[in-house]
Short mmCIF file of C-alpha atoms in Angstrom, two decimals:
data_model
loop_
_atom_site.label_atom_id
_atom_site.label_comp_id
_atom_site.label_asym_id
_atom_site.label_seq_id
_atom_site.Cartn_x
_atom_site.Cartn_y
_atom_site.Cartn_z
CA MET A 16 84.74 121.89 59.23
CA VAL A 17 81.20 120.78 58.41
CA CYS A 18 79.69 118.20 60.70
CA GLY A 19 77.82 115.15 59.47
CA THR A 20 74.44 113.77 60.36
CA HIS A 21 75.30 110.61 62.26
CA TRP A 22 76.38 110.86 65.90
CA SER A 23 79.45 108.83 66.81
CA CYS A 24 81.58 108.88 69.91
CA ILE A 25 85.34 109.09 69.52
CA SER A 26 87.64 107.17 71.80
CA GLY A 27 90.08 109.09 73.94
CA CYS A 28 88.00 112.27 74.15
CA GLY A 29 86.16 112.39 77.48
CA ALA A 30 84.91 115.97 77.08
CA CYS A 31 81.50 114.80 78.30
CA CYS A 32 83.07 113.65 81.57
CA ARG A 33 83.76 117.22 82.66
CA LEU A 34 80.91 117.55 85.17
CA ASP A 35 81.71 120.82 86.92
CA PRO A 36 78.24 122.03 88.04
CA GLU A 37 79.21 125.67 87.48
CA GLU A 38 79.91 124.86 83.83
CA ARG A 39 77.05 122.39 83.32
CA SER A 40 73.99 124.06 84.85
CA GLU A 41 71.81 123.08 81.88
CA ALA A 42 72.66 119.42 82.47
CA LEU A 43 71.69 119.67 86.14
CA GLU A 44 68.41 121.39 85.26
CA ALA A 45 67.48 118.52 82.91
CA LEU A 46 67.88 115.88 85.63
CA ASN A 47 65.31 114.73 88.14
CA PRO A 48 66.22 114.99 91.87
CA ARG A 49 67.57 111.41 92.08
CA GLN A 50 69.68 111.84 88.95
CA ARG A 51 70.93 115.22 90.16
CA GLU A 52 72.05 113.71 93.46
CA THR A 53 73.93 110.95 91.60
CA TYR A 54 75.46 113.46 89.19
CA LEU A 55 76.73 115.69 92.00
CA SER A 56 78.18 112.67 93.83
CA MET A 57 80.22 111.88 90.72
CA VAL A 58 81.93 115.29 90.51
CA GLY A 59 85.55 115.22 91.63
CA ALA A 60 87.40 118.14 93.21
CA ASP A 61 88.80 119.07 89.78
CA GLY A 62 85.35 119.12 88.14
CA TRP A 63 85.89 115.87 86.24
CA CYS A 64 83.83 112.76 86.87
CA ARG A 65 85.52 110.72 89.56
CA HIS A 66 85.01 107.63 87.38
CA PHE A 67 86.89 109.15 84.43
CA ASP A 68 90.47 107.93 84.03
CA THR A 69 92.27 111.05 82.82
CA GLY A 70 95.31 109.03 81.75
CA SER A 71 93.49 106.70 79.36
CA ARG A 72 90.53 109.06 78.89
CA ARG A 73 88.10 106.24 79.57
CA CYS A 74 85.17 105.68 81.91
CA ARG A 75 85.90 103.17 84.67
CA ILE A 76 82.18 102.38 85.13
CA TYR A 77 81.10 102.43 81.50
CA ALA A 78 79.00 99.24 81.69
CA GLU A 79 77.23 100.49 84.84
CA ARG A 80 77.15 104.22 84.09
CA PRO A 81 73.99 106.15 85.03
CA ASP A 82 71.26 106.66 82.45
CA PHE A 83 72.13 110.35 82.09
CA CYS A 84 75.62 109.33 80.91
CA GLN A 85 74.16 107.51 77.92
CA VAL A 86 73.93 109.50 74.71
CA SER A 87 70.83 107.52 73.76
CA GLN A 88 69.08 109.35 76.63
CA LEU A 89 70.04 112.92 75.66
CA ALA A 90 66.93 113.65 73.64
CA SER A 91 64.54 112.42 76.30
CA LEU A 92 66.38 114.28 79.09
CA PHE A 93 65.99 117.56 77.24
CA GLY A 94 62.55 116.88 75.74
CA VAL A 95 63.85 116.68 72.17
CA PRO A 96 61.75 114.64 69.70
CA SER A 97 63.36 111.30 68.81
CA GLU A 98 63.62 112.22 65.13
CA ALA A 99 65.94 115.08 66.13
CA SER A 100 68.06 113.02 68.56
CA GLU A 101 71.07 112.50 66.26
CA ALA A 102 71.42 116.19 65.42
CA PHE A 103 70.91 117.11 69.08
CA ALA A 104 73.60 114.65 70.23
CA ILE A 105 76.00 116.03 67.62
CA ARG A 106 75.41 119.63 68.76
CA CYS A 107 75.86 118.66 72.41
CA CYS A 108 79.14 116.91 71.72
CA GLN A 109 80.43 119.75 69.54
CA GLN A 110 79.62 122.25 72.27
CA GLN A 111 81.30 120.23 75.00
CA ILE A 112 84.38 119.37 72.94
CA ARG A 113 84.84 123.04 71.99
CA SER A 114 84.44 124.04 75.62
CA GLU A 115 87.06 121.56 76.86
CA PHE A 116 89.57 121.37 74.02
CA GLY A 117 88.90 124.37 71.76
CA GLY A 118 87.35 124.92 68.35
CA ARG A 119 90.50 123.90 66.49
CA SER A 120 91.27 120.84 68.60
CA ARG A 121 92.24 117.43 67.34
CA GLU A 122 89.29 116.01 69.29
CA LEU A 123 86.79 118.23 67.49
CA ARG A 124 88.27 117.39 64.07
CA ARG A 125 88.11 113.67 64.89
CA PHE A 126 84.51 113.98 66.12
CA GLU A 127 83.41 115.84 63.01
CA ARG A 128 85.03 113.23 60.77
CA ALA A 129 83.31 110.47 62.74
CA THR A 130 79.89 112.07 62.30
CA ARG A 131 80.28 111.89 58.53
CA ARG A 132 80.75 108.10 58.59
CA ALA A 133 78.03 105.47 58.43
CA PRO A 134 75.45 105.74 61.23
CA ALA A 135 75.86 103.83 64.47
CA PRO A 136 73.05 103.29 66.99
CA LEU A 137 73.21 105.86 69.78
CA ASN A 138 73.00 103.20 72.49
CA ASP A 139 75.99 101.20 71.21
CA GLN A 140 78.60 103.91 71.61
CA PRO A 141 80.48 105.35 74.59
CA GLY A 142 78.05 107.80 76.20
CA SER A 143 78.06 111.12 77.86
CA VAL A 144 76.29 113.39 80.25
CA ALA A 145 74.05 115.84 78.48
CA SER A 146 75.44 119.34 78.32
CA CYS A 147 73.57 121.42 75.80
CA PRO A 148 70.28 123.20 76.28
CA SER A 149 68.98 123.09 72.70
#
């Protein structure tokens, strides 16, 4: 399935909330020491964010989530030019969704459909921790 050009979060996904440091080394490398400490404090024993409700697949601290959990910050965290931020966010989400749910998953199909819809501002959508290196 071909992906669109406008990043959009899909409800009930949560792939970005998988924080296992062994699986997300590129995310840790992009963070400053304070952010890294916060990130590591959020990792639960199962590798998921301790603020992620696995039943509803929603963030319990969404309104107060750290800056690195906001998709609008992905480009700056990884040093990507702002004009490339949408495409970068899309690639990051695709990578993380594939990693968590598989390349033929319902979540990936829903995400790819959502990216073909009208654009939405990055900062107005449910956010995620950065997970892709390029």
